[in-house]
PDB file of C-alpha atoms in Angstrom:
ATOM      1  CA  MET A 747       0.000   0.000   0.000  1.00 55.00           C
ATOM      2  CA  GLY A 748       1.247   3.510  -0.699  1.00 74.00           C
ATOM      3  CA  LEU A 749       3.198   5.034  -3.575  1.00 79.00           C
ATOM      4  CA  GLU A 750       5.448   2.537  -5.355  1.00 88.00           C
ATOM      5  CA  ILE A 751       8.197   4.284  -7.337  1.00 90.00           C
ATOM      6  CA  GLU A 752      10.726   2.784  -9.742  1.00 94.00           C
ATOM      7  CA  ASP A 753      13.396   4.943 -11.365  1.00 95.00           C
ATOM      8  CA  ARG A 754      16.554   4.712 -13.424  1.00 96.00           C
ATOM      9  CA  PRO A 755      19.364   7.042 -14.534  1.00 95.00           C
ATOM     10  CA  SER A 756      19.960   7.904 -18.183  1.00 97.00           C
ATOM     11  CA  ASP A 757      22.987   8.340 -20.412  1.00 96.00           C
ATOM     12  CA  SER A 758      21.316  11.299 -22.141  1.00 97.00           C
ATOM     13  CA  PRO A 759      22.741  14.697 -21.144  1.00 96.00           C
ATOM     14  CA  TYR A 760      19.181  16.029 -21.337  1.00 97.00           C
ATOM     15  CA  ILE A 761      17.671  13.553 -18.862  1.00 98.00           C
ATOM     16  CA  ASP A 762      18.306  13.391 -15.138  1.00 96.00           C
ATOM     17  CA  ARG A 763      16.008  10.476 -14.303  1.00 96.00           C
ATOM     18  CA  VAL A 764      13.243   8.335 -15.790  1.00 97.00           C
ATOM     19  CA  TRP A 765      10.601   7.094 -13.360  1.00 96.00           C
ATOM     20  CA  ARG A 766       7.238   5.368 -13.050  1.00 96.00           C
ATOM     21  CA  SER A 767       4.931   4.779 -10.130  1.00 93.00           C
ATOM     22  CA  THR A 768       1.601   3.377  -9.014  1.00 92.00           C
ATOM     23  CA  SER A 769      -0.615   4.489  -6.124  1.00 87.00           C
ATOM     24  CA  HIS A 770      -2.567   2.215  -3.790  1.00 84.00           C
ATOM     25  CA  GLY A 771      -4.445   3.327  -0.704  1.00 82.00           C
ATOM     26  CA  VAL A 772      -2.836   6.768  -0.463  1.00 81.00           C
ATOM     27  CA  ASP A 773      -4.331  10.161  -1.303  1.00 82.00           C
ATOM     28  CA  THR A 774      -1.543  12.581  -0.330  1.00 86.00           C
ATOM     29  CA  MET A 775       2.233  12.689  -0.610  1.00 88.00           C
ATOM     30  CA  THR A 776       4.939  15.191   0.277  1.00 90.00           C
ATOM     31  CA  SER A 777       6.393  16.653  -2.893  1.00 92.00           C
ATOM     32  CA  VAL A 778      10.013  17.417  -2.020  1.00 95.00           C
ATOM     33  CA  ALA A 779      11.813  20.427  -3.456  1.00 96.00           C
ATOM     34  CA  THR A 780      13.595  19.946  -6.767  1.00 96.00           C
ATOM     35  CA  ALA A 781      15.337  22.181  -9.263  1.00 95.00           C
ATOM     36  CA  HIS A 782      14.348  19.878 -12.130  1.00 95.00           C
ATOM     37  CA  TRP A 783      11.183  19.916 -14.222  1.00 96.00           C
ATOM     38  CA  ASP A 784       9.328  16.819 -15.421  1.00 97.00           C
ATOM     39  CA  LEU A 785       7.168  15.722 -18.290  1.00 97.00           C
ATOM     40  CA  VAL A 786       4.548  13.492 -16.656  1.00 97.00           C
ATOM     41  CA  PHE A 787       1.905  11.129 -18.021  1.00 97.00           C
ATOM     42  CA  TRP A 788      -0.703   9.363 -15.894  1.00 95.00           C
ATOM     43  CA  GLU A 789      -3.851   7.285 -16.149  1.00 95.00           C
ATOM     44  CA  HIS A 790      -6.642   7.338 -13.583  1.00 92.00           C
ATOM     45  CA  ARG A 791     -10.043   5.688 -13.879  1.00 91.00           C
ATOM     46  CA  GLY A 792      -9.758   5.385 -17.638  1.00 92.00           C
ATOM     47  CA  ARG A 793      -8.667   8.980 -18.212  1.00 94.00           C
ATOM     48  CA  PHE A 794      -5.206   9.685 -19.629  1.00 96.00           C
ATOM     49  CA  SER A 795      -3.461  12.980 -18.815  1.00 95.00           C
ATOM     50  CA  ALA A 796      -0.153  14.714 -19.449  1.00 96.00           C
ATOM     51  CA  ALA A 797       1.506  17.794 -17.974  1.00 96.00           C
ATOM     52  CA  VAL A 798       4.768  19.657 -17.620  1.00 96.00           C
ATOM     53  CA  GLN A 799       5.535  19.805 -13.894  1.00 96.00           C
ATOM     54  CA  GLY A 800       7.829  22.667 -12.939  1.00 96.00           C
ATOM     55  CA  PRO A 801      10.585  22.873 -10.327  1.00 96.00           C
ATOM     56  CA  GLU A 802       9.429  22.894  -6.700  1.00 96.00           C
ATOM     57  CA  PRO A 803      11.180  25.595  -4.613  1.00 96.00           C
ATOM     58  CA  ARG A 804      10.076  24.008  -1.324  1.00 96.00           C
ATOM     59  CA  ALA A 805       8.343  20.899   0.019  1.00 96.00           C
ATOM     60  CA  CYS A 806       4.561  20.880  -0.119  1.00 93.00           C
ATOM     61  CA  PRO A 807       1.680  18.390   0.152  1.00 90.00           C
ATOM     62  CA  ALA A 808       0.366  17.072  -3.147  1.00 88.00           C
ATOM     63  CA  PRO A 809      -2.752  14.997  -3.931  1.00 87.00           C
ATOM     64  CA  VAL A 810      -2.305  11.466  -5.255  1.00 87.00           C
ATOM     65  CA  PRO A 811      -5.132   9.943  -7.334  1.00 86.00           C
ATOM     66  CA  GLU A 812      -6.223   6.536  -6.025  1.00 85.00           C
ATOM     67  CA  GLU A 813      -5.215   3.507  -8.141  1.00 88.00           C
ATOM     68  CA  ALA A 814      -3.346   5.599 -10.720  1.00 92.00           C
ATOM     69  CA  THR A 815      -0.266   4.856 -12.808  1.00 94.00           C
ATOM     70  CA  PHE A 816       2.365   7.477 -13.623  1.00 95.00           C
ATOM     71  CA  PHE A 817       5.356   7.789 -15.943  1.00 96.00           C
ATOM     72  CA  GLY A 818       7.739  10.717 -16.015  1.00 97.00           C
ATOM     73  CA  ILE A 819      10.954  12.101 -17.440  1.00 98.00           C
ATOM     74  CA  SER A 820      12.901  14.370 -15.103  1.00 97.00           C
ATOM     75  CA  PHE A 821      15.130  16.638 -17.181  1.00 97.00           C
ATOM     76  CA  SER A 822      18.705  17.551 -16.339  1.00 96.00           C
ATOM     77  CA  LEU A 823      19.634  20.888 -14.845  1.00 95.00           C
ATOM     78  CA  GLY A 824      19.983  23.496 -17.580  1.00 95.00           C
ATOM     79  CA  THR A 825      17.546  21.751 -19.952  1.00 96.00           C
ATOM     80  CA  SER A 826      14.440  23.730 -20.858  1.00 95.00           C
ATOM     81  CA  MET A 827      11.651  24.206 -23.395  1.00 95.00           C
ATOM     82  CA  PRO A 828      11.962  27.799 -24.658  1.00 92.00           C
ATOM     83  CA  HIS A 829       8.260  28.022 -25.527  1.00 91.00           C
ATOM     84  CA  LEU A 830       7.468  27.408 -21.819  1.00 91.00           C
ATOM     85  CA  PRO A 831       9.524  29.928 -19.796  1.00 88.00           C
ATOM     86  CA  ALA A 832      10.913  28.318 -16.647  1.00 88.00           C
ATOM     87  CA  GLY A 833       9.700  31.174 -14.466  1.00 87.00           C
ATOM     88  CA  ARG A 834       6.091  30.260 -15.314  1.00 90.00           C
ATOM     89  CA  LEU A 835       6.624  26.674 -14.223  1.00 95.00           C
ATOM     90  CA  VAL A 836       8.207  27.108 -10.785  1.00 96.00           C
ATOM     91  CA  GLY A 837       5.886  25.697  -8.156  1.00 95.00           C
ATOM     92  CA  GLY A 838       3.248  24.787 -10.720  1.00 94.00           C
ATOM     93  CA  SER A 839       2.438  22.863 -13.872  1.00 94.00           C
ATOM     94  CA  VAL A 840       1.035  23.254 -17.368  1.00 94.00           C
ATOM     95  CA  GLU A 841      -1.475  20.648 -18.542  1.00 94.00           C
ATOM     96  CA  ILE A 842      -1.074  19.246 -22.050  1.00 93.00           C
ATOM     97  CA  PRO A 843      -4.596  19.097 -23.541  1.00 86.00           C
ATOM     98  CA  ASP A 844      -6.139  16.233 -25.518  1.00 88.00           C
ATOM     99  CA  ALA A 845      -3.597  13.618 -24.440  1.00 95.00           C
ATOM    100  CA  THR A 846      -4.423   9.972 -25.163  1.00 95.00           C
ATOM    101  CA  PRO A 847      -2.562   6.753 -24.242  1.00 95.00           C
ATOM    102  CA  GLY A 848      -1.037   6.793 -27.734  1.00 94.00           C
ATOM    103  CA  SER A 849      -0.326  10.430 -28.531  1.00 95.00           C
ATOM    104  CA  PHE A 850      -0.385  14.046 -27.396  1.00 95.00           C
ATOM    105  CA  TRP A 851       0.032  17.516 -28.895  1.00 92.00           C
ATOM    106  CA  LEU A 852       3.140  19.584 -28.169  1.00 91.00           C
ATOM    107  CA  LYS A 853       4.239  22.821 -29.823  1.00 89.00           C
ATOM    108  CA  GLY A 854       2.276  22.307 -33.032  1.00 87.00           C
ATOM    109  CA  SER A 855       3.095  18.620 -33.556  1.00 89.00           C
ATOM    110  CA  THR A 856       1.689  15.217 -32.658  1.00 92.00           C
ATOM    111  CA  TRP A 857       3.950  13.092 -30.476  1.00 95.00           C
ATOM    112  CA  HIS A 858       3.799   9.437 -29.531  1.00 95.00           C
ATOM    113  CA  VAL A 859       3.646   8.918 -25.782  1.00 96.00           C
ATOM    114  CA  PRO A 860       7.069   7.618 -24.679  1.00 96.00           C
ATOM    115  CA  GLY A 861       7.617   4.696 -22.336  1.00 94.00           C
ATOM    116  CA  TYR A 862       9.932   3.848 -19.471  1.00 96.00           C
ATOM    117  CA  ASP A 863      12.422   2.109 -21.772  1.00 95.00           C
ATOM    118  CA  ASP A 864      12.432   4.475 -24.766  1.00 95.00           C
ATOM    119  CA  ALA A 865      12.500   7.918 -23.147  1.00 97.00           C
ATOM    120  CA  GLU A 866      15.883   8.678 -24.717  1.00 98.00           C
ATOM    121  CA  ALA A 867      14.611   8.259 -28.277  1.00 97.00           C
ATOM    122  CA  PHE A 868      11.687  10.544 -27.491  1.00 97.00           C
ATOM    123  CA  VAL A 869      14.000  13.209 -26.062  1.00 98.00           C
ATOM    124  CA  ARG A 870      16.322  12.991 -29.081  1.00 97.00           C
ATOM    125  CA  ARG A 871      13.358  13.937 -31.265  1.00 95.00           C
ATOM    126  CA  MET A 872      12.557  16.854 -28.956  1.00 96.00           C
ATOM    127  CA  VAL A 873      16.123  18.098 -29.406  1.00 97.00           C
ATOM    128  CA  ARG A 874      16.104  17.632 -33.197  1.00 96.00           C
ATOM    129  CA  GLU A 875      12.889  19.627 -33.530  1.00 94.00           C
ATOM    130  CA  GLY A 876      14.094  22.436 -31.278  1.00 94.00           C
ATOM    131  CA  VAL A 877      11.515  21.797 -28.561  1.00 95.00           C
ATOM    132  CA  LEU A 878      14.256  21.093 -26.020  1.00 96.00           C
ATOM    133  CA  VAL A 879      17.513  23.012 -25.468  1.00 96.00           C
ATOM    134  CA  ARG A 880      20.289  22.731 -22.921  1.00 96.00           C
ATOM    135  CA  ASP A 881      22.519  25.440 -21.449  1.00 95.00           C
ATOM    136  CA  PRO A 882      25.860  23.754 -20.615  1.00 92.00           C
ATOM    137  CA  ILE A 883      26.974  26.665 -18.441  1.00 93.00           C
ATOM    138  CA  VAL A 884      24.193  25.982 -15.925  1.00 94.00           C
ATOM    139  CA  ALA A 885      25.213  22.342 -15.499  1.00 90.00           C
ATOM    140  CA  ALA A 886      28.930  23.214 -15.366  1.00 92.00           C
ATOM    141  CA  VAL A 887      28.512  25.913 -12.726  1.00 93.00           C
ATOM    142  CA  PHE A 888      26.322  23.612 -10.638  1.00 91.00           C
ATOM    143  CA  ARG A 889      29.109  20.991 -10.721  1.00 88.00           C
ATOM    144  CA  GLY A 890      31.555  23.607  -9.444  1.00 87.00           C
ATOM    145  CA  ALA A 891      33.353  24.577 -12.660  1.00 88.00           C
ATOM    146  CA  PRO A 892      34.488  28.214 -12.781  1.00 87.00           C
ATOM    147  CA  PRO A 893      32.289  30.121 -15.236  1.00 84.00           C
ATOM    148  CA  ASP A 894      33.839  31.925 -18.197  1.00 85.00           C
ATOM    149  CA  VAL A 895      31.077  34.523 -18.075  1.00 88.00           C
ATOM    150  CA  SER A 896      30.134  37.206 -15.555  1.00 92.00           C
ATOM    151  CA  GLU A 897      28.204  36.475 -12.363  1.00 91.00           C
ATOM    152  CA  ARG A 898      25.275  38.464 -13.727  1.00 93.00           C
ATOM    153  CA  THR A 899      25.238  36.267 -16.834  1.00 94.00           C
ATOM    154  CA  VAL A 900      25.280  33.129 -14.668  1.00 93.00           C
ATOM    155  CA  GLN A 901      22.324  34.424 -12.668  1.00 94.00           C
ATOM    156  CA  ARG A 902      20.427  35.262 -15.855  1.00 94.00           C
ATOM    157  CA  ARG A 903      21.083  31.881 -17.438  1.00 93.00           C
ATOM    158  CA  PHE A 904      20.073  29.976 -14.294  1.00 94.00           C
ATOM    159  CA  ALA A 905      16.841  31.970 -14.182  1.00 94.00           C
ATOM    160  CA  ALA A 906      16.140  31.259 -17.858  1.00 93.00           C
ATOM    161  CA  ALA A 907      16.832  27.519 -17.578  1.00 93.00           C
ATOM    162  CA  THR A 908      15.454  26.751 -14.109  1.00 95.00           C
ATOM    163  CA  GLY A 909      13.432  29.733 -12.881  1.00 95.00           C
ATOM    164  CA  LEU A 910      15.668  29.667  -9.773  1.00 95.00           C
ATOM    165  CA  THR A 911      18.857  31.338  -8.581  1.00 95.00           C
ATOM    166  CA  PRO A 912      22.132  29.370  -8.330  1.00 94.00           C
ATOM    167  CA  GLY A 913      21.930  29.720  -4.546  1.00 95.00           C
ATOM    168  CA  ALA A 914      18.437  28.230  -4.409  1.00 96.00           C
ATOM    169  CA  VAL A 915      19.480  25.302  -6.609  1.00 96.00           C
ATOM    170  CA  ARG A 916      22.448  24.558  -4.331  1.00 96.00           C
ATOM    171  CA  GLN A 917      20.325  24.746  -1.172  1.00 97.00           C
ATOM    172  CA  ILE A 918      17.763  22.360  -2.641  1.00 97.00           C
ATOM    173  CA  ASP A 919      20.511  19.980  -3.733  1.00 96.00           C
ATOM    174  CA  ARG A 920      22.160  19.989  -0.301  1.00 97.00           C
ATOM    175  CA  ALA A 921      18.869  19.292   1.483  1.00 97.00           C
ATOM    176  CA  ARG A 922      18.098  16.420  -0.878  1.00 96.00           C
ATOM    177  CA  ARG A 923      21.555  14.932  -0.335  1.00 96.00           C
ATOM    178  CA  ALA A 924      21.078  15.258   3.432  1.00 97.00           C
ATOM    179  CA  ALA A 925      17.720  13.485   3.224  1.00 95.00           C
ATOM    180  CA  VAL A 926      19.188  10.624   1.175  1.00 94.00           C
ATOM    181  CA  LEU A 927      22.038  10.171   3.669  1.00 95.00           C
ATOM    182  CA  LEU A 928      19.643  10.154   6.622  1.00 94.00           C
ATOM    183  CA  ARG A 929      17.440   7.568   4.918  1.00 92.00           C
ATOM    184  CA  GLU A 930      20.566   5.458   4.400  1.00 92.00           C
ATOM    185  CA  GLY A 931      21.193   5.543   8.158  1.00 93.00           C
ATOM    186  CA  VAL A 932      24.025   8.079   8.304  1.00 95.00           C
ATOM    187  CA  PRO A 933      24.050   9.769  11.761  1.00 96.00           C
ATOM    188  CA  VAL A 934      22.862  13.382  11.929  1.00 96.00           C
ATOM    189  CA  HIS A 935      26.217  14.762  13.114  1.00 96.00           C
ATOM    190  CA  ASP A 936      27.977  13.087  10.160  1.00 97.00           C
ATOM    191  CA  VAL A 937      25.475  14.598   7.716  1.00 97.00           C
ATOM    192  CA  ILE A 938      26.050  18.051   9.215  1.00 97.00           C
ATOM    193  CA  HIS A 939      29.828  17.649   8.872  1.00 97.00           C
ATOM    194  CA  ARG A 940      29.781  16.175   5.352  1.00 97.00           C
ATOM    195  CA  LEU A 941      27.477  18.777   3.839  1.00 97.00           C
ATOM    196  CA  GLY A 942      28.687  21.884   5.650  1.00 96.00           C
ATOM    197  CA  TYR A 943      25.652  22.768   7.755  1.00 97.00           C
ATOM    198  CA  PHE A 944      26.433  25.097  10.668  1.00 96.00           C
ATOM    199  CA  ASP A 945      24.710  22.957  13.280  1.00 96.00           C
ATOM    200  CA  GLN A 946      21.685  20.728  13.875  1.00 96.00           C
ATOM    201  CA  PRO A 947      19.116  23.597  13.874  1.00 97.00           C
ATOM    202  CA  HIS A 948      20.495  24.731  10.496  1.00 97.00           C
ATOM    203  CA  LEU A 949      19.991  21.217   9.111  1.00 97.00           C
ATOM    204  CA  ALA A 950      16.524  21.001  10.665  1.00 97.00           C
ATOM    205  CA  ARG A 951      15.395  24.260   9.017  1.00 97.00           C
ATOM    206  CA  SER A 952      16.697  23.091   5.644  1.00 98.00           C
ATOM    207  CA  LEU A 953      14.953  19.716   5.894  1.00 97.00           C
ATOM    208  CA  SER A 954      11.690  21.332   6.971  1.00 97.00           C
ATOM    209  CA  ARG A 955      11.737  23.794   4.071  1.00 97.00           C
ATOM    210  CA  TYR A 956      12.917  21.548   1.257  1.00 97.00           C
ATOM    211  CA  ILE A 957      12.012  17.982   2.285  1.00 96.00           C
ATOM    212  CA  GLY A 958       9.055  18.407   4.648  1.00 94.00           C
ATOM    213  CA  ARG A 959      10.498  15.892   7.108  1.00 92.00           C
ATOM    214  CA  THR A 960      12.543  15.968  10.299  1.00 92.00           C
ATOM    215  CA  ALA A 961      15.805  14.063  10.518  1.00 93.00           C
ATOM    216  CA  THR A 962      14.163  11.601  12.911  1.00 91.00           C
ATOM    217  CA  ARG A 963      11.310  10.832  10.507  1.00 89.00           C
ATOM    218  CA  LEU A 964      13.729  10.401   7.607  1.00 89.00           C
ATOM    219  CA  SER A 965      15.905   8.039   9.618  1.00 84.00           C
ATOM    220  CA  ALA A 966      12.823   6.013  10.586  1.00 78.00           C
ATOM    221  CA  ARG A 967      11.627   6.024   6.930  1.00 65.00           C
ATOM    222  CA  SER A 968       8.127   6.911   8.121  1.00 57.00           C
ATOM    223  CA  LEU A 969       5.363   5.645   5.830  1.00 56.00           C
ATOM    224  CA  SER A 970       2.606   7.861   7.229  1.00 62.00           C
ATOM    225  CA  GLU A 971       2.773   9.997   4.075  1.00 70.00           C
ATOM    226  CA  PRO A 972       5.009   9.016   1.152  1.00 82.00           C
ATOM    227  CA  LEU A 973       7.642  11.268  -0.386  1.00 84.00           C
ATOM    228  CA  SER A 974       7.925  12.033  -4.067  1.00 85.00           C
ATOM    229  CA  LEU A 975      10.957  10.699  -5.898  1.00 77.00           C
ATOM    230  CA  LEU A 976      14.035  11.408  -3.767  1.00 74.00           C
ATOM    231  CA  TYR A 977      17.574  10.890  -5.050  1.00 68.00           C
ATOM    232  CA  LYS A 978      20.824  12.841  -5.142  1.00 63.00           C
ATOM    233  CA  MET A 979      20.669  15.493  -7.840  1.00 61.00           C
TER     234      MET A 979
END
């Protein structure tokens, strides 16, 4: 019972993660903060839907349809669809109208609905047709590479690609890494030391804002309300 999630990495520079899930006996989950945006497809009671789900700047409760199946592509940092400005997507979503289990309409063209095992081929078409672009500077700066452009340019390009500032992306990433470590059983004081938090209250505030869980609940892997997909960015 709950939210069963399966996910895999990808060798595509445009894809961060491919995932699918099913819901049983749960109506709410905690959607953890993420700097990534997703293309999501789901079926519930015979109705098929699709949407672009934007980055989440903080944790928040989210409804889960009963007995539904989901499939999603989480795109890599710096990847965007220029016809959907990232700033419009932060903390929200854009529904794709008239989606069916076989096809949907996107930027003036009909597209076959991708699957868990062929997401890369679908994304390659998006790139070929100019629906999807990637700013390599955003990914490089996030990894710690020194930028060869001004700080103002970095800020502008992060905003264009993610709708967030570089600082916000790093804070979200650190909180997610802390949550993963705690769920793996790493002691709180080790997490604080590894990730550079000032002290336990600093970690607690970060977890509350971005994960919606305390360190104790993460360590216990509480099932009272499931979390959305959680992995190291």
